CSV table of C-alpha atoms in Angstrom, one decimal:
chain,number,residue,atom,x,y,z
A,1,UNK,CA,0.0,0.0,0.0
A,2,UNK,CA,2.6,2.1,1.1
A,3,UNK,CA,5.3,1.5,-1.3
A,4,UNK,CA,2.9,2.8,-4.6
A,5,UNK,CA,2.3,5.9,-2.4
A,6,UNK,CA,4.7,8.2,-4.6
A,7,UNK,CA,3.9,11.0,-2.1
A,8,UNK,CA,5.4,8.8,1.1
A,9,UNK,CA,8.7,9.1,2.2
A,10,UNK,CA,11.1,6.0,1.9
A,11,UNK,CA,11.1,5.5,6.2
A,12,UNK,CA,13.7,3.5,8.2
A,13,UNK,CA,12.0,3.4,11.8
A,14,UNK,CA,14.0,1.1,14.2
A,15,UNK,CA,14.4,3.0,17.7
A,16,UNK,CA,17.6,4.4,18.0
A,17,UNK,CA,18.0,4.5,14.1
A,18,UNK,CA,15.4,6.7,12.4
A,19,UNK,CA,15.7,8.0,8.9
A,20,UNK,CA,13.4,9.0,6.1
A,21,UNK,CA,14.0,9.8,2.5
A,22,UNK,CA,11.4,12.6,1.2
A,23,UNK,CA,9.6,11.5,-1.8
A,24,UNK,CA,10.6,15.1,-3.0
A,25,UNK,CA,13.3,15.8,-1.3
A,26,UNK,CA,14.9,18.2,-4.2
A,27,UNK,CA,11.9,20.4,-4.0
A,28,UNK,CA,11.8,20.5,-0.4
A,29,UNK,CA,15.3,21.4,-0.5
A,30,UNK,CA,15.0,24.5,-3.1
A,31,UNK,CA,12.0,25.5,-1.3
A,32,UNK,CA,14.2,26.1,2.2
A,33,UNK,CA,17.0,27.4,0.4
A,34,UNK,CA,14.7,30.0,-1.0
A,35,UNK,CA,13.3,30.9,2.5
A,36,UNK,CA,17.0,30.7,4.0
A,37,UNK,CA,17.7,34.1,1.3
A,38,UNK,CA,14.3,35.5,2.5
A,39,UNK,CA,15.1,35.3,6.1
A,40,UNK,CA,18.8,37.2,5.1
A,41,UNK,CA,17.0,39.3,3.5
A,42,UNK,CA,15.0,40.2,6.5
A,43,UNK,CA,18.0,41.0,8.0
A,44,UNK,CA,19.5,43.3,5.5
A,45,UNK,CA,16.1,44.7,5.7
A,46,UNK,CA,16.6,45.6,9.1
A,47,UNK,CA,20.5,47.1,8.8
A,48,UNK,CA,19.4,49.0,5.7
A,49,UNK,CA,16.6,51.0,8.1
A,50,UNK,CA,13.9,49.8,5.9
A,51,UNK,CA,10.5,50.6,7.8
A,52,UNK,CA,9.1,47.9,9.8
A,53,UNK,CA,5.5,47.6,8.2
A,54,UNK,CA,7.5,46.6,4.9
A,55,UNK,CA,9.8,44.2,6.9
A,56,UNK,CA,6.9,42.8,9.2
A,57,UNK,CA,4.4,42.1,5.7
A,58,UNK,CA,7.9,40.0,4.2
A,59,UNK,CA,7.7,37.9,7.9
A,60,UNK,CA,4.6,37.3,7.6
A,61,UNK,CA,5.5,35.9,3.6
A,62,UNK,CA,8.4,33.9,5.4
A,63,UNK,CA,6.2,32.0,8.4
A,64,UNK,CA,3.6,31.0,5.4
A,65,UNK,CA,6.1,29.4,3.3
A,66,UNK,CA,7.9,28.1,6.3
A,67,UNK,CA,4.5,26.6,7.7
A,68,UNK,CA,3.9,25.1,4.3
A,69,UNK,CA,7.0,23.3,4.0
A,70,UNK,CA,6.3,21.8,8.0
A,71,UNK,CA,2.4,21.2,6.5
A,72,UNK,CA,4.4,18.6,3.1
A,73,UNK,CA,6.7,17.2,5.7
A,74,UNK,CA,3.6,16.3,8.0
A,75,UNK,CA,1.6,14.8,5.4
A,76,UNK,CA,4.9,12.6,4.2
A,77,UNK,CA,5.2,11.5,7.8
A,78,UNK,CA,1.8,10.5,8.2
A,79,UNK,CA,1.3,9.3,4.5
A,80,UNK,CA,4.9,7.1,4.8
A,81,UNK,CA,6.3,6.6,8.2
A,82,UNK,CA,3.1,6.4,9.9
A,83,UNK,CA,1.5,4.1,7.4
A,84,UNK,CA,4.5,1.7,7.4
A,85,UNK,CA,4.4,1.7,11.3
A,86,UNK,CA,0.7,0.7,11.5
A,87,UNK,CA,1.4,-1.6,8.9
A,88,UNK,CA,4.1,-3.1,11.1
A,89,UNK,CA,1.6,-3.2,14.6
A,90,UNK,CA,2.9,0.0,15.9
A,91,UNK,CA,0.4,2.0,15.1
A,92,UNK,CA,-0.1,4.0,18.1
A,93,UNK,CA,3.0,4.9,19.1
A,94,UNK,CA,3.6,6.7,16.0
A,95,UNK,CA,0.1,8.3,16.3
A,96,UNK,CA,0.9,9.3,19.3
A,97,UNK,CA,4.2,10.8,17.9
A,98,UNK,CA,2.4,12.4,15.2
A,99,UNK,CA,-0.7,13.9,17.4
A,100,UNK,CA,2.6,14.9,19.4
A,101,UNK,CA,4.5,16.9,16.4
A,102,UNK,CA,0.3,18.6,15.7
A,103,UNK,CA,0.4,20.0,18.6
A,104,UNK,CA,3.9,21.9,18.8
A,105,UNK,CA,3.0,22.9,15.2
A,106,UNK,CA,-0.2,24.1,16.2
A,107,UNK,CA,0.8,26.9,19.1
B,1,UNK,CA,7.5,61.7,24.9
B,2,UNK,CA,8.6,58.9,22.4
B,3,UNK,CA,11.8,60.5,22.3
B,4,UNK,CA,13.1,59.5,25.4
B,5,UNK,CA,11.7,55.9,24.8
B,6,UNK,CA,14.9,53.7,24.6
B,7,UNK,CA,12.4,51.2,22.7
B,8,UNK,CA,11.4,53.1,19.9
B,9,UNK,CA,12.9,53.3,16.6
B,10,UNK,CA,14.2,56.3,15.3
B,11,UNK,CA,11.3,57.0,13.0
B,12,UNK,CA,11.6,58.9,9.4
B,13,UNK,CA,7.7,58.8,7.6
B,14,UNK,CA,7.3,60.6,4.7
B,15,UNK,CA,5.1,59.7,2.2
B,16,UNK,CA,7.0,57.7,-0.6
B,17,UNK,CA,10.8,57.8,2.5
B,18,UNK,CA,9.9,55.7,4.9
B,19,UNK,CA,12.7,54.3,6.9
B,20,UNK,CA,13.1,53.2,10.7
B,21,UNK,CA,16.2,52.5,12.7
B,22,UNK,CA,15.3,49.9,14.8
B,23,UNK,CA,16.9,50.6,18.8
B,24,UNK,CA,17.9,47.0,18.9
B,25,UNK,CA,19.2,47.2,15.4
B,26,UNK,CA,22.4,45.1,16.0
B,27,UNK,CA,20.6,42.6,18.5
B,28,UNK,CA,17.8,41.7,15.7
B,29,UNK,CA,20.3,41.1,13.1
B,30,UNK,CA,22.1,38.8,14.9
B,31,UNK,CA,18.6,37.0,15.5
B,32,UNK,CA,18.4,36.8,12.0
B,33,UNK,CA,21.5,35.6,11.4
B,34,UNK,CA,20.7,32.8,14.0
B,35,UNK,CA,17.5,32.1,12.1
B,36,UNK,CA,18.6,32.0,8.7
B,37,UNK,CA,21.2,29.3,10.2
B,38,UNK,CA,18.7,27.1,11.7
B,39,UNK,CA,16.7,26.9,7.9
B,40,UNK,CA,20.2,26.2,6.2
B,41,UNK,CA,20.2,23.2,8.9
B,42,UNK,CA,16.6,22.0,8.0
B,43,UNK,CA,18.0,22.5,4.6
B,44,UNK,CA,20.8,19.7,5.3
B,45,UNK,CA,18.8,17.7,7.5
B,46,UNK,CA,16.1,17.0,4.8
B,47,UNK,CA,19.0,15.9,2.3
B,48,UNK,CA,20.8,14.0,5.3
B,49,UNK,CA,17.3,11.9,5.4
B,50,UNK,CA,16.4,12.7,8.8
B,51,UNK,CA,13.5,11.3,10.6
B,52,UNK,CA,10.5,13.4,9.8
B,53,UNK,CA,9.5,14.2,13.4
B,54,UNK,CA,12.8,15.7,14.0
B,55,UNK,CA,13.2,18.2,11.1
B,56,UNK,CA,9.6,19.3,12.2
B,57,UNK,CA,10.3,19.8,16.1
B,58,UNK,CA,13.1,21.9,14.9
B,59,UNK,CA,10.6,23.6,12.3
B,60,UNK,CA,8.6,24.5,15.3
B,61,UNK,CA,11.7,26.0,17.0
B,62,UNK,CA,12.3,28.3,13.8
B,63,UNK,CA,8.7,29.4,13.5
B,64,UNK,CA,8.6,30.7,17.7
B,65,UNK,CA,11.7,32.1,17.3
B,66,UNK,CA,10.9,34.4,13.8
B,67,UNK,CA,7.4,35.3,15.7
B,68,UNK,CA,9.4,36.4,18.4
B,69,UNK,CA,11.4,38.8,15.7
B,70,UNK,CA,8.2,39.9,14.6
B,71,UNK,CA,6.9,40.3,18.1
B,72,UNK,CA,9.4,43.0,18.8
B,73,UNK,CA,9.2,44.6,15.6
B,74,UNK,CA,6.0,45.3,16.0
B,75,UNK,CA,6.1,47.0,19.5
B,76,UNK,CA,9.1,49.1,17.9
B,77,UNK,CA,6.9,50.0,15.3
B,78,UNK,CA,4.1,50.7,17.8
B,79,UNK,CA,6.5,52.9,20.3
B,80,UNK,CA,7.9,54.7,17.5
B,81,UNK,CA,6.4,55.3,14.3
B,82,UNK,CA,2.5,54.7,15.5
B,83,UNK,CA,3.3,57.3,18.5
B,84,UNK,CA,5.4,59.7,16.2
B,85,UNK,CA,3.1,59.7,13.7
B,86,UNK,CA,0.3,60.5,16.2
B,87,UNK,CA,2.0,63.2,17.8
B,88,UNK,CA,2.1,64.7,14.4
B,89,UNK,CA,-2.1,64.3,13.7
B,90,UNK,CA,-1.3,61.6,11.5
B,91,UNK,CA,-2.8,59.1,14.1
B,92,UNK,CA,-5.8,57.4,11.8
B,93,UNK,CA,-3.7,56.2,9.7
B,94,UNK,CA,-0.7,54.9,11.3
B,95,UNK,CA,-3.5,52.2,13.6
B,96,UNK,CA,-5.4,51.3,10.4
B,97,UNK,CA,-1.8,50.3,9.4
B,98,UNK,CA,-0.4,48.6,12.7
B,99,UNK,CA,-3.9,46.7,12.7
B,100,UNK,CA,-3.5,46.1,9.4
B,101,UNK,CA,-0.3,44.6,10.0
B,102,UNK,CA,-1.6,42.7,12.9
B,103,UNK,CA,-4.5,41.3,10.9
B,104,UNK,CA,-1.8,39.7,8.1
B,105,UNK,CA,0.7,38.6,11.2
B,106,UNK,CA,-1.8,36.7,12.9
B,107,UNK,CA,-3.3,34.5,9.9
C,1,UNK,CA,-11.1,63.5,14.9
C,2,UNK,CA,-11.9,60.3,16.8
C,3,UNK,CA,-15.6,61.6,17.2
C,4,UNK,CA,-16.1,61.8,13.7
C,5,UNK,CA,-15.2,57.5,13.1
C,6,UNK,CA,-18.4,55.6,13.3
C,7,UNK,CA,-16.1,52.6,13.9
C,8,UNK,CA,-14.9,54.2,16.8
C,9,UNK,CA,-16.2,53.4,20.2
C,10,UNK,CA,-17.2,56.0,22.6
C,11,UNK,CA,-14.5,55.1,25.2
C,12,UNK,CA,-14.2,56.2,28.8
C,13,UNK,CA,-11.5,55.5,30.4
C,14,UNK,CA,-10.4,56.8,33.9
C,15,UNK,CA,-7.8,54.4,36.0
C,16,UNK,CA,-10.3,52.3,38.2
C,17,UNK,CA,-13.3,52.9,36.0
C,18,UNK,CA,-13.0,52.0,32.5
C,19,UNK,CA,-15.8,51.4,29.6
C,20,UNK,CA,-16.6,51.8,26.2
C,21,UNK,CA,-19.5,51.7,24.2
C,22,UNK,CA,-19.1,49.8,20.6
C,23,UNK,CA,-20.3,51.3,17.8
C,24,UNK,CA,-21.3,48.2,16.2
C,25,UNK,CA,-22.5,47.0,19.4
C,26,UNK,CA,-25.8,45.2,18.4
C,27,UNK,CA,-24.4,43.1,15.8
C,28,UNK,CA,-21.8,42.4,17.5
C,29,UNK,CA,-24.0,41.2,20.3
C,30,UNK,CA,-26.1,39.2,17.4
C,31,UNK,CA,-22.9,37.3,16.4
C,32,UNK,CA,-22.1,36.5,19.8
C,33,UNK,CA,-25.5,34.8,20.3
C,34,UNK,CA,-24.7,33.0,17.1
C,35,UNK,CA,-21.3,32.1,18.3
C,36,UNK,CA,-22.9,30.8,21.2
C,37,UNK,CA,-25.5,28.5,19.7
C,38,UNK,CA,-23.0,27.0,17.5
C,39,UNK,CA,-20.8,25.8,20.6
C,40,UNK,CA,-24.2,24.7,22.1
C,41,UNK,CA,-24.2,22.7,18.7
C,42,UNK,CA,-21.0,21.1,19.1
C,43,UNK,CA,-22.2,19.7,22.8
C,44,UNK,CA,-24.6,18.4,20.9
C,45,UNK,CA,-22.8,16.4,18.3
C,46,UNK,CA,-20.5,15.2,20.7
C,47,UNK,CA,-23.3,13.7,23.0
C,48,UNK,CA,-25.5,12.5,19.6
C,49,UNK,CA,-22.0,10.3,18.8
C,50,UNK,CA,-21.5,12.5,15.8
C,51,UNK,CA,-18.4,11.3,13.6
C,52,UNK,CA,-15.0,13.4,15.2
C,53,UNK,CA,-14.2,15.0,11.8
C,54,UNK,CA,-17.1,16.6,11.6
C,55,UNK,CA,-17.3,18.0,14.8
C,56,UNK,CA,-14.0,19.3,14.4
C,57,UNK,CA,-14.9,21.0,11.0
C,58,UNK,CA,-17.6,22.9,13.0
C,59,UNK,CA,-15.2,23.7,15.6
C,60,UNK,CA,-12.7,25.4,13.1
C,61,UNK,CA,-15.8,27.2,11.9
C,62,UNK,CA,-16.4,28.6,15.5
C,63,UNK,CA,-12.8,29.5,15.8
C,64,UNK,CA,-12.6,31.5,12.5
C,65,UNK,CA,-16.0,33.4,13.7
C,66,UNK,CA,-14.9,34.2,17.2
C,67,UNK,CA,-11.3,35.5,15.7
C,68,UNK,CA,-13.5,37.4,13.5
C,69,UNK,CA,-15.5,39.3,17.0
C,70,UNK,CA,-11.7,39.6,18.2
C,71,UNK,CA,-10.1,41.5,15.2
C,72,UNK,CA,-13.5,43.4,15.1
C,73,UNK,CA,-13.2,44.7,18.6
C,74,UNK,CA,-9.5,44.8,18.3
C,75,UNK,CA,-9.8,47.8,15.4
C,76,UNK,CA,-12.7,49.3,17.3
C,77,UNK,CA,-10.6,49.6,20.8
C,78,UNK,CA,-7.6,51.2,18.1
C,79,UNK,CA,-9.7,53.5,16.4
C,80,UNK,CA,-11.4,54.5,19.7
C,81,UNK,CA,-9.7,54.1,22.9
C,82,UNK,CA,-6.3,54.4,22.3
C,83,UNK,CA,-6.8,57.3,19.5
C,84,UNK,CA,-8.5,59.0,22.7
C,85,UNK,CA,-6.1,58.1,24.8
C,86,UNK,CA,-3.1,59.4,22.2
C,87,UNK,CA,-5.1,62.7,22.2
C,88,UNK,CA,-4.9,62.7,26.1
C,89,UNK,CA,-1.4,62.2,26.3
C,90,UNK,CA,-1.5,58.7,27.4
C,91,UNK,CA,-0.4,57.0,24.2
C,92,UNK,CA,2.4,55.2,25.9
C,93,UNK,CA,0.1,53.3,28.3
C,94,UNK,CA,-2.3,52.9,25.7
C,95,UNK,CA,-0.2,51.3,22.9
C,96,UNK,CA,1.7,49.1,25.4
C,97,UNK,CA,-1.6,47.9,26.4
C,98,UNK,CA,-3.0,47.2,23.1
C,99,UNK,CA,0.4,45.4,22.1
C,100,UNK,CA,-0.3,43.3,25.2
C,101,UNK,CA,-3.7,42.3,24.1
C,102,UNK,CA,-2.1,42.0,20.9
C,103,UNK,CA,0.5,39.2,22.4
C,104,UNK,CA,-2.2,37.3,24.0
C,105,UNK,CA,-4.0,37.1,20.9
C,106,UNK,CA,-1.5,35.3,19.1
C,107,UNK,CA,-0.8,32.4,20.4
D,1,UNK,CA,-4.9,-3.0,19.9
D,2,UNK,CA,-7.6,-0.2,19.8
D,3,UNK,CA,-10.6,-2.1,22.1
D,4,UNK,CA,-8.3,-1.7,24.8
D,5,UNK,CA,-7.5,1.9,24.9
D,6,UNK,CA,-9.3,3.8,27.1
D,7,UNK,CA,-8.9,6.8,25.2
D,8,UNK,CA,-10.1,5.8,22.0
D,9,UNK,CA,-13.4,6.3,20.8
D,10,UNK,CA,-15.7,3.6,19.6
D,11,UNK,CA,-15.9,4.4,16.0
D,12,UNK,CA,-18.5,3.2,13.2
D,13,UNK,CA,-17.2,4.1,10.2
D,14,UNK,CA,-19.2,2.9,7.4
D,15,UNK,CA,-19.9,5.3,3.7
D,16,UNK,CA,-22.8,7.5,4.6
D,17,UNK,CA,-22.8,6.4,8.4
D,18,UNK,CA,-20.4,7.5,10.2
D,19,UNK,CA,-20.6,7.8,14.1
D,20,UNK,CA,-18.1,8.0,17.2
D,21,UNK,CA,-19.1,7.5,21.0
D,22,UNK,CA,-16.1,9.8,22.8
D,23,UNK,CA,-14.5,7.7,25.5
D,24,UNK,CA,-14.6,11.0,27.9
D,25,UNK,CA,-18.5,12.3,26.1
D,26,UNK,CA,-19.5,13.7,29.6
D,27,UNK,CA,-16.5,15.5,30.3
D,28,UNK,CA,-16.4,16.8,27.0
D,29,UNK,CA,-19.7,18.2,26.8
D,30,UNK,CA,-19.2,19.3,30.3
D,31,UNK,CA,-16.2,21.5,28.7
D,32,UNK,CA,-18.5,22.4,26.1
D,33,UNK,CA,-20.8,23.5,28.2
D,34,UNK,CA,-18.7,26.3,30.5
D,35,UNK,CA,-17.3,27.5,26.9
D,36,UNK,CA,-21.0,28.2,26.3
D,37,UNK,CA,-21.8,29.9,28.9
D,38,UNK,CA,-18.4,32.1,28.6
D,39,UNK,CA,-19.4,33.2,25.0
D,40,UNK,CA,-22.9,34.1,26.7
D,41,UNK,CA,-20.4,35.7,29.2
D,42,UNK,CA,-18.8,37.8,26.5
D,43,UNK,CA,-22.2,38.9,24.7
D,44,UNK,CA,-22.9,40.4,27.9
D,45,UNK,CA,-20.2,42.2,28.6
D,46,UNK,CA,-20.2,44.0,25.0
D,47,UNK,CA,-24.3,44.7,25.9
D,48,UNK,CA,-22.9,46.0,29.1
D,49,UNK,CA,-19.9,48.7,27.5
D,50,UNK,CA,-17.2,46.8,29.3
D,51,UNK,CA,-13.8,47.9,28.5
D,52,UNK,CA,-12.5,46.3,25.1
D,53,UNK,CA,-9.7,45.4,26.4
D,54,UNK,CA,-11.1,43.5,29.4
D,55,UNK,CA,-13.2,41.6,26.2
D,56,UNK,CA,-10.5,40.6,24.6
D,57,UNK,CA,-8.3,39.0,26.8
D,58,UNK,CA,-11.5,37.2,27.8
D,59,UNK,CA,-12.1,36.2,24.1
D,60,UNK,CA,-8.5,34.5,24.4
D,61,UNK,CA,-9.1,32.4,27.4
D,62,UNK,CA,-12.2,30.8,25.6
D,63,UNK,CA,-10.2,30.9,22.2
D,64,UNK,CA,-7.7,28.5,24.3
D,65,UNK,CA,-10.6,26.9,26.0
D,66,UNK,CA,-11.9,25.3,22.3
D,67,UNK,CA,-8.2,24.2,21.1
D,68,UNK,CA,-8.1,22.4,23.7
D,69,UNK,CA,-11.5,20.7,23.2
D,70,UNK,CA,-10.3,20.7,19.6
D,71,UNK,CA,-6.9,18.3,20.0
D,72,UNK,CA,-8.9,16.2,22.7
D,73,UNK,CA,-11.2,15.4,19.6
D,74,UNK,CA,-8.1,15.3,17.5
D,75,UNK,CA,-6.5,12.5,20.2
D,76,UNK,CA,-9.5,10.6,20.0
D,77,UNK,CA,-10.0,10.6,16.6
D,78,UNK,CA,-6.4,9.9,15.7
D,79,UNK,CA,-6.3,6.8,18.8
D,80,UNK,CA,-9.8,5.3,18.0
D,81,UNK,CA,-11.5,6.1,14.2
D,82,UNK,CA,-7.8,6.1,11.7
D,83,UNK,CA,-6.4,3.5,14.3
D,84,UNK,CA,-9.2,1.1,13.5
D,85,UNK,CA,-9.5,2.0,10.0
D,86,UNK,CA,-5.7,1.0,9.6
D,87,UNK,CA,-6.8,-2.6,11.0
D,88,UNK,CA,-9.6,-2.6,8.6
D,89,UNK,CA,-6.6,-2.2,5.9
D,90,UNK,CA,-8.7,1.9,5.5
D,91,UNK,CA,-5.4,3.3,6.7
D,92,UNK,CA,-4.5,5.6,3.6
D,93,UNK,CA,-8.2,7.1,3.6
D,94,UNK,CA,-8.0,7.5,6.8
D,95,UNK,CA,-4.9,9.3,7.2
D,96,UNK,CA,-5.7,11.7,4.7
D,97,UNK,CA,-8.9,12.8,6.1
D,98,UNK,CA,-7.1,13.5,9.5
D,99,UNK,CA,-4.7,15.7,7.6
D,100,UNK,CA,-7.2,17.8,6.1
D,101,UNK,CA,-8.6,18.0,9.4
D,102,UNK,CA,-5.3,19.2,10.8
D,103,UNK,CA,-4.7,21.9,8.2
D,104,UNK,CA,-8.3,23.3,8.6
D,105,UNK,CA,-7.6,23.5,12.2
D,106,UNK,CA,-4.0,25.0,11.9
D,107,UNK,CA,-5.3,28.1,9.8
């Protein structure tokens, strides 16, 4: 089931040995590199004396893409480590990992 | 008044030159800094093939710490330019823009 | 200038005895009361064994309304009180108060 | 596995009859309840011109008050309904409705 999933990441779960390949692991990398220039430029922004409504309205740019690169890494969790856990009778403990990583996301 | 406020960025709002020297200037670039660091390291731990769970805890970390930027940017903004600008009459306009930033921060 | 906003509520505001009448109050008031019928819903659907997804669909829906009461009466106390309170001299107080509010907000 | 958690709902999960008994229904609605009467609370205060700001930090305690009802229901959910779809071989399904659920909530 899990293995056709192109959208799940290739997980290795043993305790003490946890690893997982993202399915789009290129993309996911571009996307953070972009955000890793926005965030310098936030801080050019702020030596250069730009005003703070412009340099607020670019944060607020930055937590969105941020929070939708943390929104594709929680579905790959769920969709490939999670899957492959339940399928392997440890369901709940990686539920109750993943309800775990919702709610630090959340606040 | 907001002169002698050691919180409050130097303000400069003209229509078409608007700037801001933040107080903390030096202090919130090296939060920046320290940010844009911590994406370059989700950056390598997503091509390193970390566990899921991880990158996103530490995803968590980045988001709280860049609200925490914004956070203080915002009461700058407020203690400066939104009290500056109301000392000069110009009141109106500078809270339909703070809550208009507050509106796009909070989403 | 603040008696000329209609958004603007008619603020009184003396240490120890504080008040302010919203402009908007009835509908305000009317959403409220919808507000409230809608969490009396949710009671409901939990103790009718409603299906968990659903009732936390309606929930979001709640949330998104109340936030929408919040912002409202966030603008009105901006445009009202603290614009008053700017043209008494106490914009200091004021905007640290409504940055306080602000903070609580967010999280 | 699921049948003997406590904390798990007893699900029935069938196309176009979907249902969940909450293992904690009276406590839940008990929660619901107060939260009720607090938006009632709220209604009255605007009817009675109390101070916005007093509102508002009001609005955030019942703001907090529904998350928290919210991941309860999300716990539930997650531990009874996608655990016991997962042994019915529904996991996929199941997993992807709960991540919809999670990004509605998040927003």
């Amino acid at each position: 089931m899990t293995s056709s999933d192109p959208h799940a990441p290739h997980c290795h779960n043993v305790p003490g040995d946890k690893s997982a390949v993202q399915p789009d692991k290129k993309r996911l990398v571009s996307r953070l590199n972009r955000i890793e220039g926005q965030v310098r430029g936030i801080a050019r922004m702020v030596d250069e004396d730009r005003y703070c409504v412009d340099i607020l309205t670019q944060l607020g740019a930055i937590r969105a893409a941020l929070d939708g690169v943390a929104m594709q890494l929680l579905e790959n969790h769920a969709n490939g480590c999670v899957a492959k856990a339940i399928g392997a009778g440890n369901g709940e403990d990686a539920i109750a990992e993943l309800m775990d990583v919702v709610r630090k996301l959340k606040s």
